[in-house]
Coordinates of C-alpha atoms in Angstrom, one line a residue:
X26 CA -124.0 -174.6 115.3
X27 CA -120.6 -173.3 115.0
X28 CA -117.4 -174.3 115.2
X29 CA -115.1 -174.3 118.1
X30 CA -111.4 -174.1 119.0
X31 CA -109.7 -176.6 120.8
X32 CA -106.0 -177.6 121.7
X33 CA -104.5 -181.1 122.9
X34 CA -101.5 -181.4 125.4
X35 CA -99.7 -184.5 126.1
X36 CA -96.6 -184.6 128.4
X37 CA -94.8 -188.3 128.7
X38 CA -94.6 -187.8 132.7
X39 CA -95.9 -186.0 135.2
X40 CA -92.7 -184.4 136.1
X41 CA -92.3 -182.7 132.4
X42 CA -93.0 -179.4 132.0
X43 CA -96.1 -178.8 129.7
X44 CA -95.9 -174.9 129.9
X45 CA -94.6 -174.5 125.8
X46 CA -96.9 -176.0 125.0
X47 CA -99.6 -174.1 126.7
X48 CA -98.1 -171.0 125.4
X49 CA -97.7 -172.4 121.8
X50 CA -101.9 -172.5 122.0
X51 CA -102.7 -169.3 123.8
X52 CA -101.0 -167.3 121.3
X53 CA -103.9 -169.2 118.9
X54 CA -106.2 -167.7 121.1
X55 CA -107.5 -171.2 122.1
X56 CA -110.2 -170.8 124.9
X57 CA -108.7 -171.9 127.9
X58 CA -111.7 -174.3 128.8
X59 CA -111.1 -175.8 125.4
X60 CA -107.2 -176.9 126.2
X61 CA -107.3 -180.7 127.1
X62 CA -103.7 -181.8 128.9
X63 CA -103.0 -185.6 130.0
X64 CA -99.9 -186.0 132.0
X65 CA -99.0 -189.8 131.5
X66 CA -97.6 -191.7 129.4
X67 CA -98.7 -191.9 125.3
X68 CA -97.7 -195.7 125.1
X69 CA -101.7 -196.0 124.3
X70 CA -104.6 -193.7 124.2
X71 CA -106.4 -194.8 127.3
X72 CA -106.1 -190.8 128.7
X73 CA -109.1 -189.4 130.1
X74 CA -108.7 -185.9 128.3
X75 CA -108.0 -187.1 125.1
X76 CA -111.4 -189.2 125.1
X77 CA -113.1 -186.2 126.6
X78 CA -111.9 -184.4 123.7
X79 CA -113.2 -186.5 121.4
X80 CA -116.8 -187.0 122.6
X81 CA -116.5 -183.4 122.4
X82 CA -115.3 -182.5 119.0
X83 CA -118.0 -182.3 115.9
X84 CA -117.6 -181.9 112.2
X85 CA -115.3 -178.4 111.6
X86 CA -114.3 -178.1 115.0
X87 CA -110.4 -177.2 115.0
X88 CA -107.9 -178.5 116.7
X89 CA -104.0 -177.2 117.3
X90 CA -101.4 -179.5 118.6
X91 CA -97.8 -178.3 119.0
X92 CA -96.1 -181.0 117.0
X93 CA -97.2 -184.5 115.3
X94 CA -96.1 -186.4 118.3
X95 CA -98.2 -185.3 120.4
X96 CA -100.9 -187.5 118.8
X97 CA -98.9 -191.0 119.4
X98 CA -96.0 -192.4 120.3
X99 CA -95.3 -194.7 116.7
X100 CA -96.1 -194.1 113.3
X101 CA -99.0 -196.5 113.3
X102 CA -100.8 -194.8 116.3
X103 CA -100.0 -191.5 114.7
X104 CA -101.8 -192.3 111.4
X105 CA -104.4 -193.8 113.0
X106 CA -105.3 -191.0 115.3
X107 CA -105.3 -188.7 112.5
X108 CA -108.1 -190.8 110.4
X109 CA -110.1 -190.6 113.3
X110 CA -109.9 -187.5 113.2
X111 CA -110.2 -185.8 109.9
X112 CA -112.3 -188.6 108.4
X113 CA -115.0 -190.0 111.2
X114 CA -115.0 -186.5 113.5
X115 CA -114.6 -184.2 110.4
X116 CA -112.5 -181.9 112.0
X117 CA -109.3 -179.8 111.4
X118 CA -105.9 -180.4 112.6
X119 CA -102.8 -177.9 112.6
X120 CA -99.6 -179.0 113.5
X121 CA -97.9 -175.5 115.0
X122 CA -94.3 -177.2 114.8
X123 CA -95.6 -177.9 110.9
X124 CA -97.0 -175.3 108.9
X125 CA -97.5 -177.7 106.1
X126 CA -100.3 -180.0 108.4
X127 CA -102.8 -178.0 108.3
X128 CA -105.9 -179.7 107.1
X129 CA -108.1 -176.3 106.5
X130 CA -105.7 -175.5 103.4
X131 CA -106.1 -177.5 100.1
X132 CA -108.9 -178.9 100.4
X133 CA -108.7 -180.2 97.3
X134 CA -107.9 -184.0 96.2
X135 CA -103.9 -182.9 96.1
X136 CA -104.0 -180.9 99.2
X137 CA -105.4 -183.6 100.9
X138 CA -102.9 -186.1 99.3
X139 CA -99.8 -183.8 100.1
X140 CA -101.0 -183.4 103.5
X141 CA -101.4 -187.1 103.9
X142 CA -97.7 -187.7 102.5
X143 CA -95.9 -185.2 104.8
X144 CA -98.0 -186.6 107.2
X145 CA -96.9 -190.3 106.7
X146 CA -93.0 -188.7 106.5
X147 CA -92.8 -186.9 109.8
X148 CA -94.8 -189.9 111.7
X149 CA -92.1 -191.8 110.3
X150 CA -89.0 -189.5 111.0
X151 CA -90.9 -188.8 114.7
X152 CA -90.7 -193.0 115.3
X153 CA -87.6 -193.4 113.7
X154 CA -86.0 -190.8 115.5
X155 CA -87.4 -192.3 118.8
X156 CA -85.8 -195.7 117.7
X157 CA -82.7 -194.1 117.5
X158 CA -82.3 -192.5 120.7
X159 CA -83.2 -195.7 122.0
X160 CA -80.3 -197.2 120.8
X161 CA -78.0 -194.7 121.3
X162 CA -78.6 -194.9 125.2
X163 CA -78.3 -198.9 124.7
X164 CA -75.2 -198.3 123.4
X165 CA -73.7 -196.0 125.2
X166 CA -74.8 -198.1 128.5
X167 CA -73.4 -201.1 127.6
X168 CA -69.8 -199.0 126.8
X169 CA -70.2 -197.5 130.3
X170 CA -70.4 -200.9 131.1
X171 CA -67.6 -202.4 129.6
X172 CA -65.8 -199.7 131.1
X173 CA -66.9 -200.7 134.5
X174 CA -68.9 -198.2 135.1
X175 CA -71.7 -199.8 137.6
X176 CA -75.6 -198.2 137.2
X177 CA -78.2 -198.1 140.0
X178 CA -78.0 -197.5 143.9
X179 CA -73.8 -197.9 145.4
X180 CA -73.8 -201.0 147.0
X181 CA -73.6 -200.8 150.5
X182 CA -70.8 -200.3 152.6
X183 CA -69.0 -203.6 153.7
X184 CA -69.4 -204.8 157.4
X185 CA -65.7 -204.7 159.4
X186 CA -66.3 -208.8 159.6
X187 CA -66.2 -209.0 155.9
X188 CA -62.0 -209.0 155.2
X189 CA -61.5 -211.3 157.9
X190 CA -64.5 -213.8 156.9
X191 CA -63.1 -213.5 153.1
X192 CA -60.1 -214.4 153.9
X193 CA -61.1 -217.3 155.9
X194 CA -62.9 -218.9 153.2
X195 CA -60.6 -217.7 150.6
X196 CA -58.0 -220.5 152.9
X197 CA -60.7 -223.1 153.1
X198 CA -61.0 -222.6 156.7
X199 CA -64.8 -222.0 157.0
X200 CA -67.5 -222.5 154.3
X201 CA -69.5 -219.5 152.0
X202 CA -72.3 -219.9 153.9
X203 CA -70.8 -219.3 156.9
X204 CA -68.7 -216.7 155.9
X205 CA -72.3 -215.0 154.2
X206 CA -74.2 -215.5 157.8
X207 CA -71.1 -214.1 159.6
X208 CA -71.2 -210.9 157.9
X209 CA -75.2 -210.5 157.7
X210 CA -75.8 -210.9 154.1
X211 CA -76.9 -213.8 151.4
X212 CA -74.2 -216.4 150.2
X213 CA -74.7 -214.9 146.5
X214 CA -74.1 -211.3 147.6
X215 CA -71.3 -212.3 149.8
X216 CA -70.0 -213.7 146.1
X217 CA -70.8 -211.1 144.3
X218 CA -69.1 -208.9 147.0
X219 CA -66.1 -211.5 146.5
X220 CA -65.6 -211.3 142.8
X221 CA -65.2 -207.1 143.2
X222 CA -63.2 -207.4 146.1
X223 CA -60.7 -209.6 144.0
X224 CA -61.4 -207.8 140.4
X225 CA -59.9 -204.5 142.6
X226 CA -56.9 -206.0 143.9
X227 CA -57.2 -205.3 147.4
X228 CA -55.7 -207.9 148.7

């Protein structure tokens, strides 16, 4: 029987584009009943093409993905994938974004063991990488933060009852909770609503 082309296609959300992608593997002249695309997350391998994929894939079948990541989203699924792969489906894997991973050259013991370290290097950078940009958003949220800059829906607009009732039980002349039920909101949000009120000076 002989071999056939195949391509794999993973986009993180259903709103990203996978159209590079999907140009990236026509130009290989992959058949376009052999591209398989899942549009969800690649936290795990639970995707319906992928395992269609696989049940269809037999010894020196080939298989193009645009770049390493596609295959995982950490440096132990990554690895993992690709033994699955190359060693119990027999198949062949090129990495377009990676001219170096591609499993039909050197098929030698060192082409196999250069493949395998380049491989373990750029399922590394790919997760370290990942970690990064991670942290960089932590960081620059929590500098937003600290420069009061607020994140998530405005709060709503005060009701007119609100200054009065503040300033009422700012004087100790009616309780929280009945300055919170006189304005139509919680006794924590009417605090919360409090400590801005006073952090902005508008008295």
């Amino acid at each position: 029987m002989s071999a056939n082309t195949y391509g794999y296609i993973r986009v993180s959300t259903r709103e990203q584009n996978e159209g590079w992608q999907l140009i990236a593997l026509r130009e290989m002249a992959v058949p376009k009943q052999n591209i398989f695309m899942d549009k969800q997350s690649g936290k795990d391998f639970n995707r319906p093409q992928y395992k269609k994929l696989l049940k269809k894939l037999k010894p020196d079948d080939l298989l193009y993905i645009k770049s390493i990541d596609r295959l995982g989203r950490n440096y132990g699924e990554i690895l993992e994938q690709w033994r699955i792969l190359t060693k119990e489906k027999r198949i062949d894997i090129v990495v377009l974004d990676m001219p170096l991973l591609d499993t039909r050259r050197g098929k030698d013991l060192m082409g196999t063991f250069l493949s395998d370290i380049v491989l373990q290097v750029l399922s590394f950078v790919a997760e370290n990488e990942r970690t990064n940009i991670r942290q960089r958003q932590a960081e620059g949220i929590a500098a937003a933060k600290a420069r009061g800059v607020r994140f998530g829906r405005p709060p709503r607009p005060l009701p007119e009852s609100y200054y009065s009732a503040y300033q009422r039980w700012k004087a100790g002349a009616i309780t929280g909770t009945a300055a919170a039920k006189e304005c139509g909101m919680p006794l924590s949000t009417f605090r919360y609503r409090a400590e801005i009120y006073e952090n902005a000076k508008l008295l």
